[in-house]
mmCIF file of C-alpha atoms and ligand atoms in Angstrom:
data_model
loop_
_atom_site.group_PDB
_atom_site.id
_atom_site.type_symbol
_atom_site.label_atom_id
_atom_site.label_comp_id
_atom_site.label_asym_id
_atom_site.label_seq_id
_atom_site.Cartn_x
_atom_site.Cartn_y
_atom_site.Cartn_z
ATOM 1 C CA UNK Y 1 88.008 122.599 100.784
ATOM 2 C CA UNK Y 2 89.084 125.757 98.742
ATOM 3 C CA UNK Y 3 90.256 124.553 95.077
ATOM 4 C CA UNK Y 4 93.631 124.959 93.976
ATOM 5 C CA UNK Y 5 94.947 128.418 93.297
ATOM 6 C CA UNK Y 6 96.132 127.190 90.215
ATOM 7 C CA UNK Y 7 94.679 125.079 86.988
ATOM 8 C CA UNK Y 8 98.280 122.554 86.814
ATOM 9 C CA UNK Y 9 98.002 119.493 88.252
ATOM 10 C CA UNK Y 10 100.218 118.967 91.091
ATOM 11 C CA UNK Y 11 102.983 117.317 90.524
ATOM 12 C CA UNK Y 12 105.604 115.437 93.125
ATOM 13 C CA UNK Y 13 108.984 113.690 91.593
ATOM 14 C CA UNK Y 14 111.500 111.824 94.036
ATOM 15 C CA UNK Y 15 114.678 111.001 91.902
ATOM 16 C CA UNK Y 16 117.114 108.063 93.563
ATOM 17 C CA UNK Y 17 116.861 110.295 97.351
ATOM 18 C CA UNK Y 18 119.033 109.012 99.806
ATOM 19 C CA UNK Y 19 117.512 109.983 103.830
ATOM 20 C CA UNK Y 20 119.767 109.192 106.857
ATOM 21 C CA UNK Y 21 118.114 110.279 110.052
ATOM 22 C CA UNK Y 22 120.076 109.513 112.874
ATOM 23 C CA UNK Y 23 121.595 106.413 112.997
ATOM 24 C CA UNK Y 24 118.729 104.943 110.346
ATOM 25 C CA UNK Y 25 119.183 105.175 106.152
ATOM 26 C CA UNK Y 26 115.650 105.345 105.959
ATOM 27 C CA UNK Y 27 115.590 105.695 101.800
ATOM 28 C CA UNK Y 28 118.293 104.319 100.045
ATOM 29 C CA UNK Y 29 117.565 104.968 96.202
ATOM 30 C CA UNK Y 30 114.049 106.217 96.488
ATOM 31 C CA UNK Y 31 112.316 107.520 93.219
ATOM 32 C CA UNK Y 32 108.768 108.236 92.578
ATOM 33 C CA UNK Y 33 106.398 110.335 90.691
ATOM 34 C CA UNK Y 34 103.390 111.294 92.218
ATOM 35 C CA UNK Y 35 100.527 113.348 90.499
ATOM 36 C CA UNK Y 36 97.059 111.135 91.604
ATOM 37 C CA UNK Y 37 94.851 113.079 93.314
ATOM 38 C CA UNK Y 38 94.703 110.861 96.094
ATOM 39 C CA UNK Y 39 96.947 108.210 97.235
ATOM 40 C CA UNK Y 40 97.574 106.287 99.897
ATOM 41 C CA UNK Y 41 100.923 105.455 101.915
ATOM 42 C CA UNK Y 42 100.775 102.276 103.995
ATOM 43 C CA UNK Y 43 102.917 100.339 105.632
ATOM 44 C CA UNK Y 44 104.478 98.993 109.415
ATOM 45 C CA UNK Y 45 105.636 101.356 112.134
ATOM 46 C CA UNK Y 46 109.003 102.759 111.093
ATOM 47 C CA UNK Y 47 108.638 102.170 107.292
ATOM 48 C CA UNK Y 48 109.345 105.716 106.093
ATOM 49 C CA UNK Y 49 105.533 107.154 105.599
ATOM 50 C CA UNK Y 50 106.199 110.464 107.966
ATOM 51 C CA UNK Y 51 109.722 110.691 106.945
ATOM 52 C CA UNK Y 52 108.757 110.879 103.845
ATOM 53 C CA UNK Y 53 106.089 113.544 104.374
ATOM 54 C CA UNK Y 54 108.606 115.395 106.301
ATOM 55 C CA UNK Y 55 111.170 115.596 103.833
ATOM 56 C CA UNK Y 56 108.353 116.774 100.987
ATOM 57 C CA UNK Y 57 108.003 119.507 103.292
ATOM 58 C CA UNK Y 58 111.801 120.433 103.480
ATOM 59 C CA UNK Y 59 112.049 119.648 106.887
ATOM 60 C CA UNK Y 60 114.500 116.596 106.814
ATOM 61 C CA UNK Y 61 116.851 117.005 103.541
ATOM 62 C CA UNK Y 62 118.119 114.058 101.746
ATOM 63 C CA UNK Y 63 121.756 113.331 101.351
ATOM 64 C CA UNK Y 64 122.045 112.868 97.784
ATOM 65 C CA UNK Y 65 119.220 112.434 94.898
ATOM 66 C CA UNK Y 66 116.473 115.106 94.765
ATOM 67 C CA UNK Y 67 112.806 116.013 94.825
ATOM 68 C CA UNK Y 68 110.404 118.173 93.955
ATOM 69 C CA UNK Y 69 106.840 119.504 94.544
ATOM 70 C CA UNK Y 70 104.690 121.755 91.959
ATOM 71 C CA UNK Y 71 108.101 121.849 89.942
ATOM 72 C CA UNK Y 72 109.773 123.565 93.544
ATOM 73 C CA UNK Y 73 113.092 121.929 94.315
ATOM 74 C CA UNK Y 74 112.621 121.049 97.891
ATOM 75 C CA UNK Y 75 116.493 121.896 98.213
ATOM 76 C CA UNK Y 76 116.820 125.252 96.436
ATOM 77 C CA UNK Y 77 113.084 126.481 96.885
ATOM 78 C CA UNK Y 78 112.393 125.337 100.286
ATOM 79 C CA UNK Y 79 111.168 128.601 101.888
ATOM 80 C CA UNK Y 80 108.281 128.618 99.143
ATOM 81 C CA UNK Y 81 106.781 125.186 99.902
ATOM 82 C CA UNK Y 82 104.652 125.959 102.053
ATOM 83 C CA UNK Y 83 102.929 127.775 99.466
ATOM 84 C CA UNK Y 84 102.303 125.031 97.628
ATOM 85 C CA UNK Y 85 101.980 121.946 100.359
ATOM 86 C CA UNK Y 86 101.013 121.501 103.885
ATOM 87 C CA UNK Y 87 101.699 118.540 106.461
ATOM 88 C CA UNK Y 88 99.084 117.585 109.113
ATOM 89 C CA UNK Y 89 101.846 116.163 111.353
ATOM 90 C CA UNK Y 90 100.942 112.899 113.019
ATOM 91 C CA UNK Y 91 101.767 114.293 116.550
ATOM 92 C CA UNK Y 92 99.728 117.705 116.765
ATOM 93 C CA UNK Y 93 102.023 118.719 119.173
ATOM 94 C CA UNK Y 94 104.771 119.237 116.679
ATOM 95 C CA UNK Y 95 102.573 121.039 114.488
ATOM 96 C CA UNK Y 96 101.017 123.634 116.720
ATOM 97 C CA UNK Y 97 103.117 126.859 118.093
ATOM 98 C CA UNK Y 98 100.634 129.002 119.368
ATOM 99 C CA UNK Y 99 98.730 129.449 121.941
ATOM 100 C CA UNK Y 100 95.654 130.095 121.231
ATOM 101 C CA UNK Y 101 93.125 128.177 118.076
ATOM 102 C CA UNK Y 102 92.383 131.391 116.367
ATOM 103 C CA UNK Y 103 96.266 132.297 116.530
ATOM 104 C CA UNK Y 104 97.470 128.686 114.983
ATOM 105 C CA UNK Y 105 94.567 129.268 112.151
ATOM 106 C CA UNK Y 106 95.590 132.350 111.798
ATOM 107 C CA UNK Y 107 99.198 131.724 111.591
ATOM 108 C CA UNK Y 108 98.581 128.948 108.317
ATOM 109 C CA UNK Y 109 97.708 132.116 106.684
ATOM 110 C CA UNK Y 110 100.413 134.837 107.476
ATOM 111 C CA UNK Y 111 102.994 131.891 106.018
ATOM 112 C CA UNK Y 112 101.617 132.393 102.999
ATOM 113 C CA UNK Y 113 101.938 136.098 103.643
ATOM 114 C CA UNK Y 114 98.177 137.104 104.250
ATOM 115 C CA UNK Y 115 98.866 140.016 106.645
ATOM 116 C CA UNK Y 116 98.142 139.246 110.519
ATOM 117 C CA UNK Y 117 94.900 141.587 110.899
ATOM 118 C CA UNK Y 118 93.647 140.095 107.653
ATOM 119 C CA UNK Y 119 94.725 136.405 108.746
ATOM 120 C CA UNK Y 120 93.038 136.699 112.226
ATOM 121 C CA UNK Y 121 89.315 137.902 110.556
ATOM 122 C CA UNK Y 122 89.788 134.686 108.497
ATOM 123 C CA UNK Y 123 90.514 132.539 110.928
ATOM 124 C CA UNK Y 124 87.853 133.581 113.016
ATOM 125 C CA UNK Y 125 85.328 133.356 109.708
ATOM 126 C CA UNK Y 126 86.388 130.117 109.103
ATOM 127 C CA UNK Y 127 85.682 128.598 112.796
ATOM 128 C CA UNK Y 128 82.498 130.834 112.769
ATOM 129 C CA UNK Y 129 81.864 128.481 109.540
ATOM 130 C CA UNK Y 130 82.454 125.518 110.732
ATOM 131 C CA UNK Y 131 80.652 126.018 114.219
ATOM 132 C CA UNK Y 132 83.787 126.470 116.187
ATOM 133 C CA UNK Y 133 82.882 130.248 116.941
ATOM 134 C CA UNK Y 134 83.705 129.125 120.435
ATOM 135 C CA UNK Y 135 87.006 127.677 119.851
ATOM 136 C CA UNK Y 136 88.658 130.920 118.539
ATOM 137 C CA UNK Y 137 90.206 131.834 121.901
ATOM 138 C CA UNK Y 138 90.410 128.917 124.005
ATOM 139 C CA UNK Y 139 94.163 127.603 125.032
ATOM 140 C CA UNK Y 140 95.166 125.173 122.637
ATOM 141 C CA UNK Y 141 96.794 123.607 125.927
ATOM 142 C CA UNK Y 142 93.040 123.181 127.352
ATOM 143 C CA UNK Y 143 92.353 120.498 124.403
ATOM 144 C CA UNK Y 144 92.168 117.224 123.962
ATOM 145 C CA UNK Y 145 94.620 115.373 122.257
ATOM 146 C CA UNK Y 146 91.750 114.474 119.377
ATOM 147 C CA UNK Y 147 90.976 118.410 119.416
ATOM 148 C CA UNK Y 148 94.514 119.421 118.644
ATOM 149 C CA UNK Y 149 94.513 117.276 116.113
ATOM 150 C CA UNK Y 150 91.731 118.885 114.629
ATOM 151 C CA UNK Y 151 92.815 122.086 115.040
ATOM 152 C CA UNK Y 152 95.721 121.166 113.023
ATOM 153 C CA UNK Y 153 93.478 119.906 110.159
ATOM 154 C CA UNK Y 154 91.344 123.037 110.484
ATOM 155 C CA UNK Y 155 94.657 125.104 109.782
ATOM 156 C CA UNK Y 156 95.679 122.894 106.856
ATOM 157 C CA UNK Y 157 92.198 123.169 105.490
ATOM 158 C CA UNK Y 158 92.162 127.290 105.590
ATOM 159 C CA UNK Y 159 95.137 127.621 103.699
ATOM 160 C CA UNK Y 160 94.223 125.285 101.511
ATOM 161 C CA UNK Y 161 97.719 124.682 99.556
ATOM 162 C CA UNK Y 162 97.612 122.423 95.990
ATOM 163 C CA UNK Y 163 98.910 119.389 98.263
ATOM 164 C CA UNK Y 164 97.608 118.023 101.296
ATOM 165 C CA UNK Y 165 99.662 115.994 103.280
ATOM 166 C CA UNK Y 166 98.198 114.127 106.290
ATOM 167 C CA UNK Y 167 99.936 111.585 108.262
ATOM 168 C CA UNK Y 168 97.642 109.231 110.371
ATOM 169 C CA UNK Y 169 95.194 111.787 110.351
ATOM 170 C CA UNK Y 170 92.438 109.723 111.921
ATOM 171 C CA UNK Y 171 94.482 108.570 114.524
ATOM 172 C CA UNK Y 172 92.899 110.861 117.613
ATOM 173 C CA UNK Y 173 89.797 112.316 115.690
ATOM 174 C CA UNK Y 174 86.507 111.499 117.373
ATOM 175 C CA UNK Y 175 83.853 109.193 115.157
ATOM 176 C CA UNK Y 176 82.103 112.684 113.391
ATOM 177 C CA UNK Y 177 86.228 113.988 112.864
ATOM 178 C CA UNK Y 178 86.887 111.196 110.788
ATOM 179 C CA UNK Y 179 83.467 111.259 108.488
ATOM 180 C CA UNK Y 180 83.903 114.646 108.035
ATOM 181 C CA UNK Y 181 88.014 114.753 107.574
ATOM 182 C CA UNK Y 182 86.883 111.598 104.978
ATOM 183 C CA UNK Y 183 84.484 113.676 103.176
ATOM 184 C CA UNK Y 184 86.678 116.570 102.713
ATOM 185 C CA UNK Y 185 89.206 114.780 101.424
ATOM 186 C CA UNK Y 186 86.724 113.241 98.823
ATOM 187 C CA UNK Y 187 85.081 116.177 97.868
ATOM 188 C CA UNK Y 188 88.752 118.715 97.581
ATOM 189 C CA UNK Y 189 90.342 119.773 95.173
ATOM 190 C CA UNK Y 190 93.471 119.129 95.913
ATOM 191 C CA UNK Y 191 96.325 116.537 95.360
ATOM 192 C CA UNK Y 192 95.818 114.495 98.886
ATOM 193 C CA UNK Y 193 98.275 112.141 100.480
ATOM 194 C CA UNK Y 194 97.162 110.197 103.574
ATOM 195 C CA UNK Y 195 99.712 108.131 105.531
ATOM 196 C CA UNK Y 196 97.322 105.505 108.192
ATOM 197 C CA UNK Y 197 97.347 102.222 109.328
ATOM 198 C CA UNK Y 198 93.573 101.984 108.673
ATOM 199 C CA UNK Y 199 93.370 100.711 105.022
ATOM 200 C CA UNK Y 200 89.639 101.818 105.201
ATOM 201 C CA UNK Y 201 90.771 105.382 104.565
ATOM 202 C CA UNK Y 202 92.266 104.436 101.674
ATOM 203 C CA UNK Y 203 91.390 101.171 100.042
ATOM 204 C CA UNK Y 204 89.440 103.263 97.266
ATOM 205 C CA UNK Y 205 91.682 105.446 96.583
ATOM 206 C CA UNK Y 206 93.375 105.392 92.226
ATOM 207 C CA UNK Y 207 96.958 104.353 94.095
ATOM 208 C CA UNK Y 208 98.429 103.159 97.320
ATOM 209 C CA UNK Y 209 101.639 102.769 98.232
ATOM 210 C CA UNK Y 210 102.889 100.243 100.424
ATOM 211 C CA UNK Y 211 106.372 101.004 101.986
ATOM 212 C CA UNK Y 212 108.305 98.257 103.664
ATOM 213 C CA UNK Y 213 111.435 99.501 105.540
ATOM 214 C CA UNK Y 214 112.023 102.595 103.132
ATOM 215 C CA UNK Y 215 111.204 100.559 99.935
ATOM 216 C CA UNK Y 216 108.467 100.767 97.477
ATOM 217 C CA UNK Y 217 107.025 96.905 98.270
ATOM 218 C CA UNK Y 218 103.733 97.495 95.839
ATOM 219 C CA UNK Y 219 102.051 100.583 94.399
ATOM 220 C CA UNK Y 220 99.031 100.538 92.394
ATOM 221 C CA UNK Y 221 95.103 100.654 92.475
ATOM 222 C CA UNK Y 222 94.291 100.638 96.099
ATOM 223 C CA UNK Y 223 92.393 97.979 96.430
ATOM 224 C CA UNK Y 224 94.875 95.527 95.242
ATOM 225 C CA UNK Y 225 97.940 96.939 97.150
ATOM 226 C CA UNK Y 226 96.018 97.029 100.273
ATOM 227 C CA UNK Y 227 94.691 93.203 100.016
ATOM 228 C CA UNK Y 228 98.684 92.786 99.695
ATOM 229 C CA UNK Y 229 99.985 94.233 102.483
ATOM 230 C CA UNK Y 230 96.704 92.650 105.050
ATOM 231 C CA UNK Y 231 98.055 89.251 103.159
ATOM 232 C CA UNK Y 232 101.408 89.905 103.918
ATOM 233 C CA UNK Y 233 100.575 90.764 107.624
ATOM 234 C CA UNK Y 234 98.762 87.430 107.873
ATOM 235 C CA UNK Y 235 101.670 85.448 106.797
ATOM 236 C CA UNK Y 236 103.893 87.195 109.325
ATOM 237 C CA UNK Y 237 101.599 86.977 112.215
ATOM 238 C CA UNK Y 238 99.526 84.062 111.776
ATOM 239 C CA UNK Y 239 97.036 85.724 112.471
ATOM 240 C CA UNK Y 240 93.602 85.997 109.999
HETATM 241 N N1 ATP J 301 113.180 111.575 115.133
HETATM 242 C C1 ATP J 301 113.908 110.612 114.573
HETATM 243 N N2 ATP J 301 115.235 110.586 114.694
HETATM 244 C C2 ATP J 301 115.972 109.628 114.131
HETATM 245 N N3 ATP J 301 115.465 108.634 113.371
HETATM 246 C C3 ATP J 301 114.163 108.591 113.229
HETATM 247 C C4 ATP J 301 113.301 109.573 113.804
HETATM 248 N N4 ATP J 301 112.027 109.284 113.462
HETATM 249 C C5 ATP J 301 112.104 108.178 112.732
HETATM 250 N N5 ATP J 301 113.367 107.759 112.574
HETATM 251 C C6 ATP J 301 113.818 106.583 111.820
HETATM 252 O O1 ATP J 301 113.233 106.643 110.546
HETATM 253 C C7 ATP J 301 112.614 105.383 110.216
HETATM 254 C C8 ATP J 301 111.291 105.687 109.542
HETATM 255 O O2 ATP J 301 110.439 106.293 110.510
HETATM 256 P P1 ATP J 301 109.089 106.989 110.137
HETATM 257 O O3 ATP J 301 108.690 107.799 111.311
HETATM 258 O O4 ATP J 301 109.221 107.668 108.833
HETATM 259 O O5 ATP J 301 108.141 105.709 109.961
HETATM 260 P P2 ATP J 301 106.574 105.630 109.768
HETATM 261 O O6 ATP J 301 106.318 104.756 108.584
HETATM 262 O O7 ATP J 301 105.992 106.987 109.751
HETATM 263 O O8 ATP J 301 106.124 104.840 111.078
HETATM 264 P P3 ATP J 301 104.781 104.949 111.982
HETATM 265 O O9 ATP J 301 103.793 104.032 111.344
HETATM 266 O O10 ATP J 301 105.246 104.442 113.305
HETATM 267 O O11 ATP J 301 104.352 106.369 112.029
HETATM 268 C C9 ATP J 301 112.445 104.636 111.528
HETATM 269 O O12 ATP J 301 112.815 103.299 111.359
HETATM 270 C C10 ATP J 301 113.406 105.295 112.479
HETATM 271 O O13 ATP J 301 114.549 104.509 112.614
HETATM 272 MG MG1 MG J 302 104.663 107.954 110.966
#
């Protein structure tokens, strides 16, 4: 991964956020400071982890409290985070506009206003790089889900903002996706969040946090929180 296009640590702060989507209060009171360079977010289905990557990104606002990333108010600022942080959705589908690979890659780059010419001879560098040469112009329609999903990584990993987020980002990727999407994150630069449901991917990571219907349940060296929550999930299912 490219290293961060700047020498401050980033930097996340949520201060007592309130998030109602739909019918749901999904935080109620939420605060956290973030600035590991990699931590974890764990928890059940529906606990907040993607909601709370979308609302980092200013797509889902909160009602009251407020947060921001790289000192960026996600309120007040939100048309310059994606300069600074970039979601790898956990549907590809919502992530991906174009239609063709080199076009999606290419687009990561003109939203941090590399012009389009300049953009698309990147793009096509960095598959050419990677050993995707091929991939430039197929029809992201023509892949598989897995494939999508890496082409969504590969776009994240071009523009290379100070703050990765990726939410269940091994979910679809292929045995080779994951060691390689593993080692990048190990060997970047960046500040990395990874939301999954595999505590693998994160058990050795400085801090996980476990989220339990919106609410910080533990948070702390990963290893411990993670042997919490699979204890936890014993107790509730019976099963060992
Ligand atoms: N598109 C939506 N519209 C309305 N409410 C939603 C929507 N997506 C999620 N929610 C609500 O927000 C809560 C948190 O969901 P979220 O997707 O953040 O959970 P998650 O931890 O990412 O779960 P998963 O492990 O299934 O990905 C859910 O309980 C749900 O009620
Ligand atoms: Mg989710």
């Amino acid at each position: 991964m490219a290293p961060i296009p700047s020498s401050d640590p980033a930097r996340i702060q949520i201060d007592a956020v309130t998030l109602q989507r739909g019918g749901t209060r999904v935080f109620d009171g939420l605060s956290l400071v973030l600035e590991e360079a990699r931590i974890g977010l764990i928890g059940d289905n529906g606990a907040g982890k993607s909601s709370l990557f979308r609302m980092l990104c200013g797509l889902d606002l909160p009602q009251s409290g407020r947060a921001e990333v790289c000192g960026l108010d996600i309120r007040t600022q939100r048309a310059r985070l994606p300069g600074v942080l970039g979601l790898m959705f956990q549907n590809p589908d919502d992530q991906i506009i174009f239609p063709t690979v080199a076009e999606e890659l290419a687009f990561s780059l003109q939203a941090r206003d590399v012009p389009r010419r300049e953009a698309r001879r990147r793009a096509a560098d960095f598959l050419a790089e990677r050993g995707l040469a091929h991939w430039a112009d197929r029809a992201v329609e023509g892949l598989s889900q897995g494939q999508r999903q890496h082409v969504c990584l590969l776009a994240l990993l071009m523009s290379a903002p100070r703050v990765l987020l990726l939410d269940e980002p091994y979910a679809s990727l292929d045995l080779p996706g994951q060691a390689r999407l593993a080692a990048d994150v190990h060997a970047g630069a960046q500040q990395v969040l990874v939301s999954t449901h595999v505590l693998a991917h994160v058990r050795h990571f400085e801090r996980v946090i476990w989220l339990d219907a919106g609410r910080v349940r533990a948070d702390g060296e990963g290893e411990a929180v993670c042997a919490a929550y699979e204890a936890d999930v014993a107790a509730r299912t019976g099963v060992r």
